[in-house]
Coordinates of C-alpha atoms and ligand atoms in Angstrom, one line a residue:
M8 CA -152.7 -135.2 232.2
H9 CA -152.8 -136.7 235.7
F10 CA -149.8 -138.2 237.4
T11 CA -151.9 -140.1 240.0
L12 CA -153.0 -143.6 239.2
D13 CA -156.7 -144.4 239.2
Q14 CA -158.5 -146.7 241.6
E15 CA -158.4 -149.7 239.3
D16 CA -154.7 -149.3 238.9
E17 CA -154.4 -149.3 242.7
H18 CA -156.4 -152.5 242.9
F19 CA -154.1 -154.0 240.3
R20 CA -151.1 -153.0 242.5
Q21 CA -152.7 -154.9 245.4
E22 CA -153.3 -157.9 243.3
V23 CA -149.6 -157.9 242.1
R24 CA -148.4 -157.5 245.8
A25 CA -150.5 -160.4 246.9
F26 CA -149.2 -162.6 244.1
L27 CA -145.6 -161.7 245.0
K28 CA -146.2 -162.4 248.6
D29 CA -147.6 -165.9 247.9
N30 CA -145.4 -166.9 245.0
L31 CA -141.9 -165.2 245.1
P32 CA -139.5 -167.7 246.8
T33 CA -137.8 -165.9 249.8
D34 CA -134.3 -167.2 249.1
L35 CA -134.6 -165.9 245.5
A36 CA -135.8 -162.5 246.7
E37 CA -133.1 -162.3 249.3
R38 CA -130.4 -162.9 246.6
N39 CA -131.9 -160.3 244.3
R40 CA -132.1 -157.5 246.8
R41 CA -128.3 -157.3 246.7
G42 CA -126.7 -155.6 243.8
Y43 CA -125.3 -158.7 242.1
H44 CA -126.3 -160.0 238.7
P45 CA -129.3 -162.3 239.1
L46 CA -128.5 -166.0 238.6
R47 CA -129.8 -167.6 235.4
E48 CA -131.5 -170.3 237.4
D49 CA -133.4 -167.7 239.5
I50 CA -134.5 -166.0 236.3
R51 CA -135.6 -169.3 234.8
Q52 CA -137.5 -170.3 237.9
W53 CA -139.2 -167.0 238.3
T54 CA -140.2 -166.8 234.6
K55 CA -141.9 -170.2 234.9
I56 CA -143.8 -169.1 238.0
L57 CA -144.9 -165.9 236.1
N58 CA -145.8 -167.9 233.0
R59 CA -148.1 -170.2 235.0
Q60 CA -150.0 -167.1 236.0
G61 CA -150.0 -165.8 232.4
W62 CA -147.8 -162.8 233.5
S63 CA -144.3 -163.5 232.1
G64 CA -145.0 -161.4 229.0
A65 CA -145.9 -158.3 231.0
N66 CA -144.9 -156.0 228.0
W67 CA -146.3 -158.3 225.3
P68 CA -149.8 -157.9 223.7
K69 CA -152.3 -160.7 224.1
H70 CA -151.9 -162.0 220.6
W71 CA -148.3 -162.8 221.3
G72 CA -149.2 -164.7 224.5
G73 CA -148.6 -161.7 226.7
T74 CA -150.7 -159.9 229.3
G75 CA -151.9 -157.1 227.1
W76 CA -151.5 -154.8 230.0
S77 CA -151.5 -151.0 229.5
P78 CA -148.1 -149.4 229.8
V79 CA -149.1 -148.0 233.2
R80 CA -149.9 -151.5 234.5
Q81 CA -146.6 -152.7 233.1
F82 CA -145.0 -149.9 235.1
I83 CA -146.8 -150.8 238.3
F84 CA -145.9 -154.5 237.8
D85 CA -142.2 -153.8 237.3
E86 CA -142.2 -151.4 240.3
E87 CA -143.7 -154.0 242.6
C88 CA -141.6 -156.9 241.4
F89 CA -138.4 -154.9 241.9
L90 CA -139.3 -153.7 245.4
A91 CA -140.1 -157.3 246.4
G92 CA -136.7 -158.5 245.1
A93 CA -138.0 -160.6 242.2
P94 CA -135.4 -161.2 239.5
P95 CA -136.1 -159.7 236.1
V96 CA -137.2 -161.9 233.2
D97 CA -134.7 -162.2 230.4
T98 CA -134.4 -158.6 229.1
A99 CA -132.8 -159.6 225.8
G100 CA -135.6 -162.0 225.1
F101 CA -138.7 -160.2 226.3
K102 CA -137.7 -156.6 225.5
M103 CA -135.3 -156.8 222.7
I104 CA -135.4 -159.7 220.2
G105 CA -138.8 -161.0 221.2
P106 CA -140.7 -158.0 219.9
V107 CA -138.5 -158.0 216.8
I108 CA -139.3 -161.7 216.1
M109 CA -143.0 -161.2 216.8
T110 CA -143.2 -158.1 214.6
F111 CA -140.9 -159.0 211.7
G112 CA -140.2 -162.7 211.9
S113 CA -141.7 -165.5 209.9
E114 CA -144.6 -167.5 211.3
A115 CA -142.3 -170.4 211.9
M116 CA -139.9 -168.3 213.9
K117 CA -142.7 -166.8 216.0
Q118 CA -144.0 -170.3 216.7
E119 CA -140.6 -171.6 217.6
Y120 CA -139.4 -168.8 219.9
G121 CA -142.5 -167.0 221.3
P122 CA -143.6 -169.8 223.7
R123 CA -140.0 -170.6 224.7
I124 CA -139.3 -167.0 225.6
L125 CA -142.5 -166.8 227.6
N126 CA -141.6 -169.9 229.6
G127 CA -138.0 -168.9 230.2
D128 CA -136.7 -171.8 228.1
V129 CA -134.4 -169.7 225.8
Y130 CA -132.0 -166.9 226.7
W131 CA -130.4 -164.5 224.4
G132 CA -127.2 -162.6 223.8
Q133 CA -127.2 -159.4 221.8
G134 CA -124.4 -159.6 219.2
F135 CA -124.3 -156.0 217.9
S136 CA -121.1 -154.2 219.0
E137 CA -117.7 -154.9 217.5
P138 CA -114.3 -153.6 218.4
N139 CA -114.6 -151.0 215.6
A140 CA -118.4 -150.6 215.7
G141 CA -120.1 -149.3 218.9
S142 CA -121.8 -146.0 218.6
D143 CA -121.0 -146.2 214.9
L144 CA -122.8 -149.5 214.5
G145 CA -123.2 -149.1 210.8
S146 CA -119.5 -149.8 210.3
L147 CA -119.7 -153.3 211.6
S148 CA -117.8 -155.9 209.6
T149 CA -119.0 -159.4 210.7
R150 CA -120.3 -160.9 207.5
A151 CA -122.7 -163.7 206.5
D152 CA -122.2 -165.2 203.1
R153 CA -124.9 -167.3 201.4
V154 CA -123.6 -170.8 200.6
G155 CA -126.4 -173.1 199.4
D156 CA -129.2 -173.1 202.0
E157 CA -127.0 -171.7 204.7
Y158 CA -125.3 -168.5 205.8
V159 CA -121.6 -168.8 206.7
I160 CA -120.7 -166.2 209.4
N161 CA -117.2 -164.8 210.1
G162 CA -116.3 -162.0 212.4
R163 CA -116.1 -160.9 216.0
K164 CA -118.4 -159.3 218.5
I165 CA -117.6 -157.6 221.8
W166 CA -119.3 -156.7 225.1
T167 CA -121.9 -159.4 224.5
S168 CA -123.6 -159.5 227.9
F169 CA -124.6 -162.8 229.6
V170 CA -124.0 -164.7 226.4
E171 CA -122.1 -167.3 228.3
T172 CA -125.3 -168.7 229.7
A173 CA -127.5 -168.0 226.7
E174 CA -128.9 -170.5 224.2
M175 CA -129.1 -168.1 221.3
I176 CA -127.5 -164.9 220.0
F177 CA -129.1 -162.4 217.7
V178 CA -126.4 -161.1 215.5
L179 CA -126.1 -158.1 213.2
V180 CA -124.1 -159.0 210.1
K181 CA -123.2 -157.7 206.7
T182 CA -124.9 -159.7 204.0
D183 CA -123.7 -157.1 201.5
P184 CA -120.3 -155.8 202.5
E185 CA -120.3 -153.1 199.9
A186 CA -123.4 -151.4 201.2
R187 CA -123.5 -149.6 204.6
Q188 CA -126.7 -149.8 206.5
R189 CA -128.7 -151.4 203.7
G190 CA -126.2 -154.3 203.7
I191 CA -127.0 -155.2 207.3
S192 CA -129.1 -158.2 208.3
M193 CA -130.2 -159.8 211.6
I194 CA -129.6 -163.5 212.0
L195 CA -130.3 -165.9 215.0
V196 CA -127.3 -168.1 215.9
D197 CA -127.2 -171.1 218.3
R198 CA -124.6 -170.2 220.9
K199 CA -123.2 -173.7 220.8
A200 CA -122.9 -173.9 217.0
P201 CA -119.5 -175.2 215.8
G202 CA -117.2 -172.2 215.2
V203 CA -118.7 -170.0 218.0
T204 CA -116.1 -169.2 220.6
I205 CA -116.8 -167.2 223.7
R206 CA -114.1 -165.4 225.7
P207 CA -114.9 -163.8 229.0
I208 CA -114.1 -160.2 229.9
Y209 CA -113.9 -159.5 233.7
D210 CA -115.1 -156.1 234.7
I211 CA -113.7 -153.7 237.4
G212 CA -115.9 -155.4 240.1
E213 CA -114.3 -158.7 239.3
S214 CA -117.6 -160.1 238.0
H215 CA -118.2 -161.8 234.6
S216 CA -121.1 -160.8 232.4
L217 CA -119.2 -159.5 229.4
N218 CA -117.7 -161.4 226.6
E219 CA -116.1 -161.4 223.2
V220 CA -117.7 -163.8 220.7
F221 CA -115.8 -165.1 217.7
F222 CA -117.5 -166.5 214.6
D223 CA -115.3 -168.8 212.5
D224 CA -117.2 -170.3 209.5
V225 CA -120.4 -170.7 211.6
R226 CA -123.1 -172.2 209.5
V227 CA -126.7 -171.4 210.1
P228 CA -129.8 -172.2 208.0
L229 CA -131.2 -169.4 205.8
T230 CA -134.4 -169.7 207.9
N231 CA -132.6 -168.1 210.8
L232 CA -132.7 -164.7 209.0
V233 CA -135.0 -162.3 210.8
G234 CA -137.4 -160.7 208.3
E235 CA -135.7 -159.7 205.1
E236 CA -132.1 -159.6 204.1
G237 CA -130.8 -156.0 204.2
K238 CA -133.4 -154.8 206.7
G239 CA -131.4 -155.6 209.8
W240 CA -130.7 -151.9 210.4
T241 CA -134.5 -151.1 210.6
Y242 CA -135.0 -154.0 213.0
A243 CA -132.0 -152.9 215.1
K244 CA -133.4 -149.3 215.4
F245 CA -136.8 -150.7 216.5
L246 CA -135.0 -152.8 219.1
L247 CA -132.7 -150.1 220.3
E248 CA -135.6 -147.6 220.8
N249 CA -137.3 -150.3 223.0
E250 CA -134.0 -150.9 224.9
R251 CA -133.7 -147.2 225.6
A252 CA -137.2 -146.9 226.8
F253 CA -136.7 -149.3 229.6
S254 CA -133.2 -148.0 230.5
A255 CA -134.9 -145.3 232.6
E256 CA -134.6 -148.2 235.0
W257 CA -137.3 -146.5 237.2
P258 CA -137.9 -149.7 239.3
R259 CA -134.1 -150.2 239.9
N260 CA -133.6 -146.5 240.8
N261 CA -136.6 -146.6 243.1
A262 CA -135.4 -149.8 244.9
N263 CA -131.8 -148.5 245.2
L264 CA -133.0 -145.2 246.7
A265 CA -135.2 -147.1 249.1
R266 CA -132.2 -149.1 250.2
L267 CA -130.1 -146.0 250.6
R268 CA -132.8 -144.3 252.6
K269 CA -133.0 -147.3 254.9
F270 CA -129.4 -147.4 255.8
L271 CA -129.1 -143.6 256.2
N272 CA -131.7 -143.9 258.9
L273 CA -130.0 -146.7 260.8
R274 CA -128.1 -145.8 264.0
Q275 CA -124.3 -146.2 263.6
A276 CA -122.0 -147.6 266.3
D277 CA -121.6 -144.1 267.7
G278 CA -125.4 -143.7 268.1
H279 CA -125.8 -141.2 265.3
R280 CA -127.7 -141.6 262.1
L281 CA -126.2 -140.5 258.8
I282 CA -129.4 -138.7 257.8
D283 CA -128.8 -136.3 260.6
R284 CA -125.7 -135.0 258.9
P285 CA -126.7 -132.0 256.6
G286 CA -124.5 -133.2 253.8
F287 CA -126.3 -136.5 253.5
A288 CA -129.7 -135.1 254.1
S289 CA -129.5 -132.5 251.4
R290 CA -128.1 -134.9 248.8
L291 CA -130.7 -137.4 249.6
A292 CA -133.4 -134.7 249.1
Q293 CA -131.9 -133.9 245.7
L294 CA -132.0 -137.6 244.7
E295 CA -135.6 -137.9 245.9
T296 CA -136.5 -135.0 243.7
D297 CA -134.7 -136.4 240.7
L298 CA -136.4 -139.8 241.3
L299 CA -139.8 -138.2 241.4
A300 CA -139.1 -136.3 238.2
L301 CA -138.0 -139.5 236.6
R302 CA -141.2 -141.2 237.7
W303 CA -143.3 -138.4 236.1
L304 CA -141.2 -138.4 233.0
S305 CA -141.7 -142.2 232.7
L306 CA -145.4 -142.0 233.3
R307 CA -145.8 -139.1 230.8
A308 CA -143.9 -141.1 228.2
L309 CA -146.2 -144.1 228.9
H310 CA -149.3 -142.0 228.5
E311 CA -148.0 -140.5 225.3
K312 CA -147.0 -143.9 224.0
A313 CA -150.4 -145.3 224.8
G314 CA -152.1 -142.4 223.1
G315 CA -149.7 -142.5 220.1
Q316 CA -148.9 -138.8 220.5
S317 CA -145.3 -138.7 221.3
K318 CA -143.0 -136.8 218.9
L319 CA -140.1 -136.7 221.4
P320 CA -137.2 -139.2 221.3
V321 CA -138.6 -140.4 224.6
G322 CA -136.3 -143.5 224.8
S323 CA -133.2 -141.2 224.6
L324 CA -134.6 -138.8 227.3
L325 CA -135.4 -141.6 229.7
K326 CA -132.1 -143.3 229.0
I327 CA -130.1 -140.2 230.0
R328 CA -132.1 -139.3 233.1
G329 CA -132.3 -142.9 234.4
S330 CA -128.7 -143.9 233.8
E331 CA -127.3 -140.7 235.4
L332 CA -129.6 -141.1 238.5
L333 CA -128.5 -144.7 239.0
Q334 CA -124.9 -143.5 239.1
K335 CA -125.7 -140.7 241.6
I336 CA -127.6 -143.0 243.9
G337 CA -124.7 -145.5 243.8
E338 CA -122.2 -142.7 244.6
L339 CA -124.1 -141.7 247.8
Q340 CA -124.5 -145.3 248.8
V341 CA -120.8 -145.9 248.6
E342 CA -120.0 -142.7 250.5
A343 CA -122.5 -143.7 253.2
L344 CA -120.8 -147.1 253.5
G345 CA -117.6 -145.3 254.5
C346 CA -114.8 -147.8 255.3
Y347 CA -117.0 -150.7 254.3
A348 CA -117.0 -149.4 250.8
S349 CA -113.3 -150.1 250.4
Y350 CA -114.0 -153.8 249.7
V351 CA -115.5 -155.5 246.8
Y352 CA -117.7 -158.0 248.6
P353 CA -117.8 -161.2 246.7
D354 CA -121.1 -162.5 245.7
P355 CA -122.0 -165.0 248.4
L356 CA -123.1 -167.4 245.6
G357 CA -120.2 -166.6 243.3
D358 CA -116.5 -167.5 243.3
S359 CA -115.6 -169.0 246.7
S360 CA -111.9 -168.3 246.1
L361 CA -112.7 -164.7 246.9
E362 CA -113.9 -165.5 250.4
E363 CA -110.8 -164.3 252.1
T364 CA -111.6 -160.7 251.0
W365 CA -115.0 -160.9 252.7
A366 CA -115.0 -158.0 255.2
P367 CA -117.2 -158.1 258.3
G368 CA -119.6 -155.2 258.1
P369 CA -123.3 -154.3 258.2
D370 CA -125.5 -156.7 256.3
Y371 CA -126.6 -154.1 253.9
A372 CA -123.1 -153.6 252.6
P373 CA -122.5 -156.6 250.3
G374 CA -123.5 -155.9 246.7
I375 CA -123.3 -152.1 246.8
M376 CA -119.7 -151.8 245.5
A377 CA -120.4 -154.5 242.9
D378 CA -123.4 -152.6 241.7
Y379 CA -121.6 -149.2 241.8
F380 CA -118.8 -150.5 239.6
Y381 CA -121.2 -152.1 237.1
R382 CA -123.4 -149.0 236.9
R383 CA -120.4 -146.9 235.6
A384 CA -121.4 -148.5 232.4
T385 CA -125.1 -147.4 232.4
T386 CA -124.2 -144.2 230.6
I387 CA -122.5 -146.2 227.8
Y388 CA -124.5 -149.4 227.2
G389 CA -127.7 -149.2 225.2
G390 CA -126.1 -146.3 223.3
A391 CA -123.7 -143.8 224.9
N392 CA -125.4 -140.8 226.5
E393 CA -123.5 -138.3 224.3
V394 CA -125.0 -139.9 221.3
Q395 CA -128.5 -139.8 222.9
R396 CA -128.0 -136.0 223.4
T397 CA -127.3 -135.6 219.7
I398 CA -130.5 -137.6 218.9
I399 CA -132.5 -135.2 221.2
A400 CA -130.9 -132.1 219.8
R401 CA -131.6 -133.2 216.2
S402 CA -135.2 -133.9 217.1
F403 CA -135.8 -130.5 218.7
L404 CA -133.9 -128.7 216.0
E405 CA -135.7 -130.8 213.4
L406 CA -132.5 -131.5 211.6
Ligands
LIG508 C1 -121.6 -153.2 230.5 C2 -121.9 -153.1 229.0 C3 -122.7 -154.1 228.5 C4 -122.9 -154.1 227.1 N1 -123.6 -155.1 226.5 C5 -123.7 -155.2 225.2 C6 -124.4 -156.3 224.6 O1 -124.9 -157.2 225.3 N2 -124.4 -156.4 223.3 C7 -123.8 -155.5 222.4 O2 -123.9 -155.6 221.2 N3 -123.2 -154.4 223.0 C8 -123.1 -154.3 224.3 N4 -122.4 -153.2 224.9 C9 -121.7 -152.3 224.0 C10 -122.3 -150.9 224.0 O3 -123.5 -150.9 223.2 C11 -121.2 -150.0 223.4 O4 -120.2 -149.9 224.4 C12 -121.7 -148.6 223.2 O5 -122.6 -148.6 222.1 C13 -120.6 -147.6 222.9 O6 -119.7 -148.1 221.9 P1 -118.2 -148.2 222.1 O7 -117.9 -148.9 223.4 O8 -117.6 -148.8 220.8 O9 -117.6 -146.7 222.3 P2 -117.4 -145.6 221.1 O10 -118.5 -145.6 220.2 O11 -116.0 -145.8 220.6 O12 -117.5 -144.3 222.0 C14 -116.4 -143.9 222.8 C15 -116.7 -142.5 223.3 O13 -116.9 -141.6 222.2 C16 -118.2 -141.0 222.3 N5 -118.8 -140.9 221.0 C17 -118.8 -141.8 220.0 N6 -119.5 -141.4 219.0 C18 -120.0 -140.1 219.3 C19 -120.8 -139.2 218.6 N7 -121.3 -139.4 217.4 N8 -121.1 -138.0 219.3 C20 -120.6 -137.8 220.5 N9 -119.8 -138.7 221.2 C21 -119.5 -139.8 220.6 C22 -119.0 -141.9 223.2 O14 -120.1 -141.2 223.8 C23 -118.0 -142.5 224.2 O15 -117.9 -141.6 225.3 C24 -122.2 -153.2 226.3 C25 -121.4 -152.2 226.9 C26 -121.2 -152.2 228.2 C27 -120.3 -151.2 228.8

């Protein structure tokens, strides 16, 4: 196979670049080039701009209202968007629950949510993990009991990212508490339904994207069941394989390394450049090599996926390589910042009470520590890397 893109793909890249130049608001790009979580309003605005162009569903086939682009074009599109500083579209909507609804949901569910996801009008939280069910998701205990034409949900979820600003939550529940995986169903819940309580968890970087979600006698119509009762585990596996496939985070790795390269090349106050120090130069070279390998692995996976030939657990492979590389790039960024890395720079758009901790420093410093802290979690979320290694081993050993 070839790792170079053909001429038509290169034309496509130019078309995307021109679109970004004309349509991506500069203030929005400036905010997103830092390492902070993108603002919901920025995501919403950008999704609507993309949707007007017919490009918000970059990874969706045409019959769902998406672009129908080949995986390689999706790759190019993501790469260019990230480099330009565009915020992502809602990952949970477009890459997790959206494909599940459009593949397994009822016609009514597809009609209700498909267009709203495409236009950035509905955001989602992923309600899978529980205090006693993370890697071992099958032992979840949140339950949904049928009462008349409703489900009544009781239980507790944890680590639910960005649910505080979401409209909907897709929740894994037990509809048959006696059965293990075959007792699991997937249900859509309005985040503001009576009985849903959200409690924030602040992370080491003092930012808030994680939550606990409590369900106390939450009533939802039976029509909010995705697909069939007892098939939630099948849908969850489909969703998690998709989640892992994009957790190679090639565009983010690429953009973060470009940012590191840039400030290693800047002259410091003493007139020297960090890149001239052998320690930094050799480590940068190693990261460049790892990044190139990740690109090739991603492209290979895309080619194989498009050709339907892949027998490898590609999602798990990409997840391990991509998440580890994000952490390594973050570590070198922090080392290169030196004394300026000792501060958690507050998000300029975030909590103003943190302003007194703002340290004067180079303009590339804010956001790096925040991102570094958050990325400690990349080897955990989306399925811990240790568990991914087992999946790979099982596949090679044909266990
Ligand atoms: C930043 C962040 C965001 C998240 N967002 C969400 C979200 O939006 N929605 C959601 O539902 N969940 C979310 N999660 C939860 C995430 O999916 C779980 O943290 C993850 O699946 C691990 O589960 P756990 O935390 O219970 O750890 P455990 O499963 O208890 O694992 C603890 C340790 O034991 C190891 N381990 C466990 N089982 C095995 C095994 N079989 N073999 C080898 N090692 C093993 C793990 O690798 C890990 O190191 C998020 C987590 C983080 C950190």
